[in-house]
């Protein structure tokens, strides 16, 4: 992450801050609007730079957190659909180490900027529009892309990802009720096609949160001075909320349960909201008399598997 941050600061020096700030404001409005885009939201190099400056650290953090939930699969190649300025490729490198990433996107300026940011990396960059052939890879991903597509486009993207992935598909969306809904639809398609949901769900059943709540997680992102300025923010960090599904072509062992909210602490009692196959989602009380398990519960964080090793 420090390397990505330094690389971003480097390319940002070339663009007048006022133009980047103006573009950030427009992009924030358009992304918050959440409607499928008729034309690319990133229109030129300034937009691509603005996107990289204000969103890439956060999307990188969310994608890396999602990738971190995959079991070891020996992944050596990666294709990122709608990969923009390359957050997914950076995350794959950070989580999986030696992996060949190819970033596909419809906006040449985003690819060009991504290539500059990742000058020291050997990522490949390819202009691509949804529906055009996707090269096969062990891992195929798409992050924050379904949100820009209409229903037909989302179906096409999930189908293309599944068809091109030899081992795993990971899809990441904003951690909003709408983002969760899009992930849920994709999850259903993957399960219907015989794929195995590896994370975050500890089961292949219908999601127990439907209609009541939405499954999402948070990735902590430290803000650089520039990042703070662009977002008019004073806090030194932000929590990027995201929803995701990681699915594998072959079955892999699932977590027994997953913590789906910040744990609540009271004296001598930790309450965890845990998604489990039998009870779907519900509170789990871990009192002090549980000894080592209670200690583990005090350390548990939103998004963790529960129970952790060595209690499984
Ligand atoms: C919000 S950005 C996400 C970029 C990157 N995946 C990330 O997480 O930072 C969405 C990206 O999807 C790309 N995209 C949207 N619709 C597309 C389409 N029909 N074909 C190819 N790329 C598309 C956009 O050009 C943009 O780069």
Short mmCIF file of C-alpha atoms and ligand atoms in Angstrom, two decimals:
data_model
loop_
_atom_site.label_atom_id
_atom_site.label_comp_id
_atom_site.label_asym_id
_atom_site.label_seq_id
_atom_site.Cartn_x
_atom_site.Cartn_y
_atom_site.Cartn_z
CA UNK A 1 0.00 0.00 0.00
CA UNK A 2 2.72 2.62 0.73
CA UNK A 3 4.05 1.93 -2.79
CA UNK A 4 0.64 2.55 -4.37
CA UNK A 5 0.28 5.72 -2.32
CA UNK A 6 3.70 7.02 -3.43
CA UNK A 7 3.00 6.12 -7.04
CA UNK A 8 -0.32 8.00 -6.88
CA UNK A 9 1.28 11.09 -5.35
CA UNK A 10 3.86 11.03 -8.13
CA UNK A 11 1.38 11.13 -11.03
CA UNK A 12 -0.86 13.64 -9.26
CA UNK A 13 1.88 16.22 -9.27
CA UNK A 14 1.29 16.70 -13.01
CA UNK A 15 -2.35 17.80 -12.81
CA UNK A 16 -3.53 21.16 -11.40
CA UNK A 17 -5.18 20.43 -8.01
CA UNK A 18 -8.19 22.65 -8.79
CA UNK A 19 -9.04 20.59 -11.89
CA UNK A 20 -8.72 17.33 -9.98
CA UNK A 21 -10.92 18.69 -7.17
CA UNK A 22 -13.59 19.79 -9.68
CA UNK A 23 -13.58 16.37 -11.30
CA UNK A 24 -13.72 14.64 -7.88
CA UNK A 25 -16.87 16.65 -7.06
CA UNK A 26 -18.57 15.57 -10.29
CA UNK A 27 -17.58 11.92 -9.86
CA UNK A 28 -18.83 11.85 -6.26
CA UNK A 29 -22.22 13.17 -7.43
CA UNK A 30 -22.44 10.66 -10.26
CA UNK A 31 -21.34 7.66 -8.18
CA UNK A 32 -23.73 8.60 -5.38
CA UNK A 33 -26.53 8.83 -7.96
CA UNK A 34 -25.96 5.13 -8.55
CA UNK A 35 -27.80 4.97 -11.90
CA UNK A 36 -26.32 2.78 -14.67
CA UNK A 37 -24.08 4.94 -16.85
CA UNK A 38 -25.02 5.51 -20.52
CA UNK A 39 -21.52 6.66 -21.27
CA UNK A 40 -18.20 6.26 -19.46
CA UNK A 41 -18.11 8.28 -16.22
CA UNK A 42 -14.36 8.76 -16.61
CA UNK A 43 -14.25 11.11 -19.60
CA UNK A 44 -10.61 12.11 -19.82
CA UNK A 45 -7.21 12.03 -18.17
CA UNK A 46 -8.24 14.52 -15.47
CA UNK A 47 -11.22 12.32 -14.52
CA UNK A 48 -9.01 9.23 -14.46
CA UNK A 49 -6.54 11.10 -12.24
CA UNK A 50 -9.32 12.30 -9.97
CA UNK A 51 -10.68 8.76 -9.69
CA UNK A 52 -7.27 7.37 -8.88
CA UNK A 53 -6.65 10.05 -6.27
CA UNK A 54 -9.90 9.90 -4.40
CA UNK A 55 -11.14 6.35 -4.89
CA UNK A 56 -8.26 4.02 -5.68
CA UNK A 57 -6.83 3.72 -2.13
CA UNK A 58 -10.28 2.75 -0.87
CA UNK A 59 -11.21 0.34 -3.68
CA UNK A 60 -7.74 -1.21 -3.35
CA UNK A 61 -8.33 -1.77 0.39
CA UNK A 62 -11.75 -3.35 -0.15
CA UNK A 63 -10.58 -5.63 -2.98
CA UNK A 64 -7.52 -6.74 -1.00
CA UNK A 65 -9.73 -7.55 2.00
CA UNK A 66 -12.03 -9.63 -0.23
CA UNK A 67 -9.09 -11.41 -1.88
CA UNK A 68 -7.76 -12.19 1.59
CA UNK A 69 -10.82 -14.36 2.22
CA UNK A 70 -10.00 -16.82 -0.56
CA UNK A 71 -8.32 -20.04 0.56
CA UNK A 72 -4.93 -20.86 -1.02
CA UNK A 73 -5.69 -21.82 -4.64
CA UNK A 74 -2.29 -21.48 -6.30
CA UNK A 75 -3.46 -18.54 -8.44
CA UNK A 76 -0.94 -17.48 -11.07
CA UNK A 77 -3.01 -15.37 -13.48
CA UNK A 78 -5.65 -12.69 -12.97
CA UNK A 79 -7.97 -10.69 -15.22
CA UNK A 80 -9.73 -7.64 -13.81
CA UNK A 81 -12.86 -6.60 -15.74
CA UNK A 82 -13.54 -2.85 -15.66
CA UNK A 83 -10.26 -2.58 -13.80
CA UNK A 84 -9.92 1.18 -14.42
CA UNK A 85 -6.67 2.51 -13.02
CA UNK A 86 -5.59 -0.88 -11.66
CA UNK A 87 -6.72 -1.13 -8.02
CA UNK A 88 -7.55 -4.82 -8.50
CA UNK A 89 -4.14 -5.61 -9.97
CA UNK A 90 -2.39 -3.89 -7.04
CA UNK A 91 -4.58 -5.80 -4.59
CA UNK A 92 -3.83 -9.13 -6.31
CA UNK A 93 -0.11 -8.42 -6.16
CA UNK A 94 -0.36 -7.46 -2.49
CA UNK A 95 -2.40 -10.51 -1.47
CA UNK A 96 -1.21 -13.27 -3.81
CA UNK A 97 2.36 -12.13 -4.50
CA UNK A 98 3.53 -13.40 -7.86
CA UNK A 99 0.45 -13.27 -10.08
CA UNK A 100 0.12 -11.98 -13.65
CA UNK A 101 -2.65 -9.40 -13.77
CA UNK A 102 -4.33 -8.04 -16.88
CA UNK A 103 -6.53 -4.97 -16.49
CA UNK A 104 -9.40 -4.63 -18.99
CA UNK A 105 -11.36 -1.40 -19.32
CA UNK A 106 -13.29 0.67 -21.84
CA UNK A 107 -11.57 3.97 -20.94
CA UNK A 108 -8.12 4.26 -22.54
CA UNK A 109 -7.16 7.21 -20.31
CA UNK A 110 -7.80 5.12 -17.18
CA UNK A 111 -5.59 2.34 -18.56
CA UNK A 112 -2.90 4.82 -19.57
CA UNK A 113 -2.89 6.40 -16.13
CA UNK A 114 -2.95 2.98 -14.46
CA UNK A 115 0.09 1.97 -16.46
CA UNK A 116 1.91 5.11 -15.33
CA UNK A 117 0.99 4.61 -11.67
CA UNK A 118 2.17 1.00 -11.87
CA UNK A 119 5.31 1.79 -13.84
CA UNK A 120 7.39 -0.55 -11.71
CA UNK A 121 4.86 -3.40 -12.02
CA UNK A 122 4.42 -5.83 -14.88
CA UNK A 123 0.63 -5.59 -15.14
CA UNK A 124 -0.86 -5.84 -18.64
CA UNK A 125 -3.42 -3.28 -19.84
CA UNK A 126 -6.03 -3.89 -22.53
CA UNK A 127 -8.84 -1.80 -23.96
CA UNK A 128 -12.05 -3.81 -23.67
CA UNK A 129 -15.78 -3.28 -23.69
CA UNK A 130 -18.21 -5.54 -21.89
CA UNK A 131 -19.24 -8.36 -24.24
CA UNK A 132 -15.89 -8.53 -26.02
CA UNK A 133 -13.87 -11.72 -25.45
CA UNK A 134 -12.20 -12.09 -22.05
CA UNK A 135 -8.87 -13.91 -21.80
CA UNK A 136 -8.92 -16.94 -19.51
CA UNK A 137 -7.22 -16.66 -16.11
CA UNK A 138 -7.12 -18.50 -12.79
CA UNK A 139 -8.84 -15.56 -11.11
CA UNK A 140 -11.32 -13.18 -12.75
CA UNK A 141 -12.54 -10.16 -10.81
CA UNK A 142 -14.67 -7.05 -11.15
CA UNK A 143 -14.86 -4.34 -8.52
CA UNK A 144 -17.29 -1.43 -8.42
CA UNK A 145 -18.33 -2.21 -12.00
CA UNK A 146 -21.77 -3.90 -11.66
CA UNK A 147 -22.97 -0.59 -10.24
CA UNK A 148 -22.33 1.11 -13.60
CA UNK A 149 -24.23 -1.50 -15.62
CA UNK A 150 -27.92 -2.14 -16.29
CA UNK A 151 -29.50 -5.53 -15.53
CA UNK A 152 -28.51 -7.05 -18.87
CA UNK A 153 -24.96 -5.72 -18.52
CA UNK A 154 -24.65 -7.17 -15.01
CA UNK A 155 -25.79 -10.58 -16.24
CA UNK A 156 -23.28 -10.42 -19.10
CA UNK A 157 -20.43 -9.45 -16.79
CA UNK A 158 -21.08 -12.26 -14.31
CA UNK A 159 -21.40 -14.78 -17.13
CA UNK A 160 -18.20 -13.58 -18.81
CA UNK A 161 -16.30 -13.66 -15.51
CA UNK A 162 -17.47 -17.19 -14.74
CA UNK A 163 -16.71 -18.49 -18.21
CA UNK A 164 -13.18 -17.03 -18.23
CA UNK A 165 -12.21 -18.04 -14.67
CA UNK A 166 -10.34 -21.31 -14.31
CA UNK A 167 -10.44 -21.27 -10.49
CA UNK A 168 -12.13 -18.30 -8.86
CA UNK A 169 -14.31 -15.24 -9.36
CA UNK A 170 -14.36 -12.31 -6.94
CA UNK A 171 -16.90 -9.49 -7.28
CA UNK A 172 -16.80 -6.40 -5.06
CA UNK A 173 -19.41 -3.63 -4.84
CA UNK A 174 -20.11 -0.68 -2.55
CA UNK A 175 -21.40 -1.81 0.86
CA UNK A 176 -24.84 -0.31 0.34
CA UNK A 177 -28.20 -2.11 0.18
CA UNK A 178 -28.03 -1.75 -3.63
CA UNK A 179 -24.46 -3.03 -3.82
CA UNK A 180 -25.40 -6.00 -1.62
CA UNK A 181 -28.41 -6.71 -3.87
CA UNK A 182 -26.19 -6.82 -6.97
CA UNK A 183 -23.76 -9.15 -5.19
CA UNK A 184 -26.65 -11.36 -4.09
CA UNK A 185 -27.93 -11.65 -7.67
CA UNK A 186 -24.44 -12.56 -8.88
CA UNK A 187 -24.07 -15.09 -6.04
CA UNK A 188 -27.31 -16.78 -7.11
CA UNK A 189 -26.12 -17.00 -10.71
CA UNK A 190 -22.79 -18.52 -9.64
CA UNK A 191 -24.45 -21.09 -7.38
CA UNK A 192 -26.96 -22.01 -10.10
CA UNK A 193 -24.01 -22.58 -12.46
CA UNK A 194 -22.55 -25.10 -9.98
CA UNK A 195 -19.96 -22.78 -8.43
CA UNK A 196 -19.07 -22.82 -4.75
CA UNK A 197 -19.36 -19.68 -2.61
CA UNK A 198 -16.09 -19.55 -0.66
CA UNK A 199 -16.67 -16.23 1.15
CA UNK A 200 -18.08 -14.34 2.89
CA UNK A 201 -20.91 -16.87 3.33
CA UNK A 202 -20.29 -19.99 5.41
CA UNK A 203 -22.96 -21.78 3.35
CA UNK A 204 -24.52 -22.11 -0.08
CA UNK A 205 -28.08 -21.44 1.12
CA UNK A 206 -30.19 -18.37 0.50
CA UNK A 207 -28.80 -15.33 2.32
CA UNK A 208 -30.30 -14.98 5.81
CA UNK A 209 -30.06 -11.19 5.73
CA UNK A 210 -32.42 -10.67 2.82
CA UNK A 211 -35.25 -8.27 3.51
CA UNK A 212 -33.91 -7.34 6.97
CA UNK A 213 -30.38 -6.12 6.55
CA UNK A 214 -27.52 -6.10 4.06
CA UNK A 215 -24.28 -8.03 4.24
CA UNK A 216 -21.29 -5.72 4.06
CA UNK A 217 -17.88 -5.20 5.61
CA UNK A 218 -15.45 -2.34 6.23
CA UNK A 219 -11.83 -1.88 5.19
CA UNK A 220 -9.78 0.77 6.98
CA UNK A 221 -7.97 3.18 4.65
CA UNK A 222 -5.40 5.66 5.89
CA UNK A 223 -5.81 8.98 4.11
CA UNK A 224 -2.83 10.84 2.77
CA UNK A 225 -2.72 14.64 3.13
CA UNK A 226 -3.77 14.96 -0.52
CA UNK A 227 -6.59 12.46 -0.07
CA UNK A 228 -7.87 14.48 2.91
CA UNK A 229 -7.72 17.69 0.91
CA UNK A 230 -9.58 16.23 -2.04
CA UNK A 231 -12.34 14.94 0.18
CA UNK A 232 -12.50 17.99 2.49
CA UNK A 233 -11.99 15.52 5.31
CA UNK A 234 -10.25 16.00 8.62
CA UNK A 235 -10.00 12.39 9.86
CA UNK A 236 -6.76 10.58 9.06
CA UNK A 237 -8.61 7.48 7.93
CA UNK A 238 -11.87 6.27 6.47
CA UNK A 239 -13.71 2.97 6.49
CA UNK A 240 -14.56 1.78 3.02
CA UNK A 241 -17.77 -0.23 3.18
CA UNK A 242 -18.03 -3.01 0.64
CA UNK A 243 -20.04 -6.12 -0.23
CA UNK A 244 -18.45 -9.03 -2.02
CA UNK A 245 -18.69 -12.60 -3.16
CA UNK A 246 -15.76 -14.92 -3.75
CA UNK A 247 -16.67 -18.12 -5.58
CA UNK A 248 -14.61 -21.10 -6.73
CA UNK A 249 -15.12 -23.56 -9.54
CA UNK A 250 -14.27 -26.46 -7.19
CA UNK A 251 -15.60 -26.75 -3.62
CA UNK A 252 -13.35 -25.44 -0.84
CA UNK A 253 -13.86 -25.62 2.96
CA UNK A 254 -16.02 -22.78 4.27
CA UNK A 255 -15.71 -20.85 7.51
CA UNK A 256 -17.98 -22.22 10.25
CA UNK A 257 -19.41 -18.75 10.70
CA UNK A 258 -18.63 -15.12 9.90
CA UNK A 259 -18.89 -12.00 12.05
CA UNK A 260 -21.18 -9.66 10.13
CA UNK A 261 -21.19 -6.56 12.39
CA UNK A 262 -18.85 -4.77 14.75
CA UNK A 263 -18.84 -6.88 17.95
CA UNK A 264 -20.57 -5.33 20.97
CA UNK A 265 -18.62 -5.37 24.23
CA UNK A 266 -20.06 -5.20 27.74
CA UNK A 267 -18.30 -6.03 30.95
CA UNK A 268 -17.71 -9.78 30.86
CA UNK A 269 -19.74 -10.34 27.67
CA UNK A 270 -19.08 -10.08 23.95
CA UNK A 271 -22.00 -10.21 21.55
CA UNK A 272 -21.15 -11.24 18.02
CA UNK A 273 -23.57 -11.13 15.10
CA UNK A 274 -22.58 -14.29 13.28
CA UNK A 275 -23.76 -15.69 9.97
CA UNK A 276 -23.97 -19.47 10.30
CA UNK A 277 -25.52 -22.13 8.11
CA UNK A 278 -27.97 -23.49 10.69
CA UNK A 279 -29.30 -20.24 12.12
CA UNK A 280 -28.37 -18.03 9.17
CA UNK A 281 -27.69 -14.76 11.01
CA UNK A 282 -28.06 -14.06 14.71
CA UNK A 283 -26.43 -12.94 17.93
CA UNK A 284 -23.95 -15.19 19.65
CA UNK A 285 -23.11 -14.40 23.27
CA UNK A 286 -19.64 -15.21 24.53
CA UNK A 287 -19.43 -14.68 28.33
CA UNK A 288 -16.24 -14.39 30.34
CA UNK A 289 -16.59 -17.87 31.78
CA UNK A 290 -15.78 -19.23 28.28
CA UNK A 291 -12.14 -18.35 29.07
CA UNK A 292 -9.98 -18.62 25.92
CA UNK A 293 -13.00 -18.35 23.61
CA UNK A 294 -14.04 -15.12 25.37
CA UNK A 295 -10.52 -13.75 24.87
CA UNK A 296 -10.79 -14.63 21.17
CA UNK A 297 -14.20 -12.92 21.01
CA UNK A 298 -12.71 -9.73 22.46
CA UNK A 299 -10.18 -9.75 19.60
CA UNK A 300 -12.77 -10.60 16.93
CA UNK A 301 -13.47 -8.04 14.26
CA UNK A 302 -16.24 -7.45 11.78
CA UNK A 303 -15.57 -9.72 8.80
CA UNK A 304 -13.59 -12.34 10.70
CA UNK A 305 -14.34 -16.03 10.56
CA UNK A 306 -15.94 -17.35 13.73
CA UNK A 307 -14.85 -19.33 15.62
CA UNK A 308 -11.21 -18.68 14.79
CA UNK A 309 -8.41 -21.22 14.93
CA UNK A 310 -7.79 -23.19 17.10
CA UNK A 311 -11.44 -23.37 18.18
CA UNK A 312 -12.81 -24.72 14.90
C1 LIG B 1 -16.03 2.73 -10.53
S1 LIG B 1 -14.85 2.25 -11.70
C2 LIG B 1 -14.01 0.90 -10.86
C3 LIG B 1 -12.59 0.75 -11.29
C4 LIG B 1 -11.82 -0.33 -10.57
N1 LIG B 1 -12.39 -1.63 -10.81
C5 LIG B 1 -11.74 -0.06 -9.08
O1 LIG B 1 -12.29 -0.86 -8.30
O2 LIG B 1 -11.13 0.93 -8.68
C6 LIG B 1 -15.79 1.34 -12.89
C7 LIG B 1 -14.99 0.95 -14.10
O3 LIG B 1 -15.77 0.09 -14.92
C8 LIG B 1 -15.53 0.43 -16.26
N2 LIG B 1 -16.70 0.03 -17.08
C9 LIG B 1 -17.98 0.39 -16.88
N3 LIG B 1 -18.76 -0.11 -17.85
C10 LIG B 1 -17.93 -0.79 -18.70
C11 LIG B 1 -18.15 -1.52 -19.90
N4 LIG B 1 -19.36 -1.61 -20.46
N5 LIG B 1 -17.07 -2.09 -20.51
C12 LIG B 1 -15.84 -1.98 -19.96
N6 LIG B 1 -15.58 -1.30 -18.82
C13 LIG B 1 -16.61 -0.72 -18.19
C14 LIG B 1 -15.36 1.93 -16.23
O4 LIG B 1 -14.70 2.42 -17.39
C15 LIG B 1 -14.57 2.14 -14.95
O5 LIG B 1 -13.19 2.15 -15.16
#
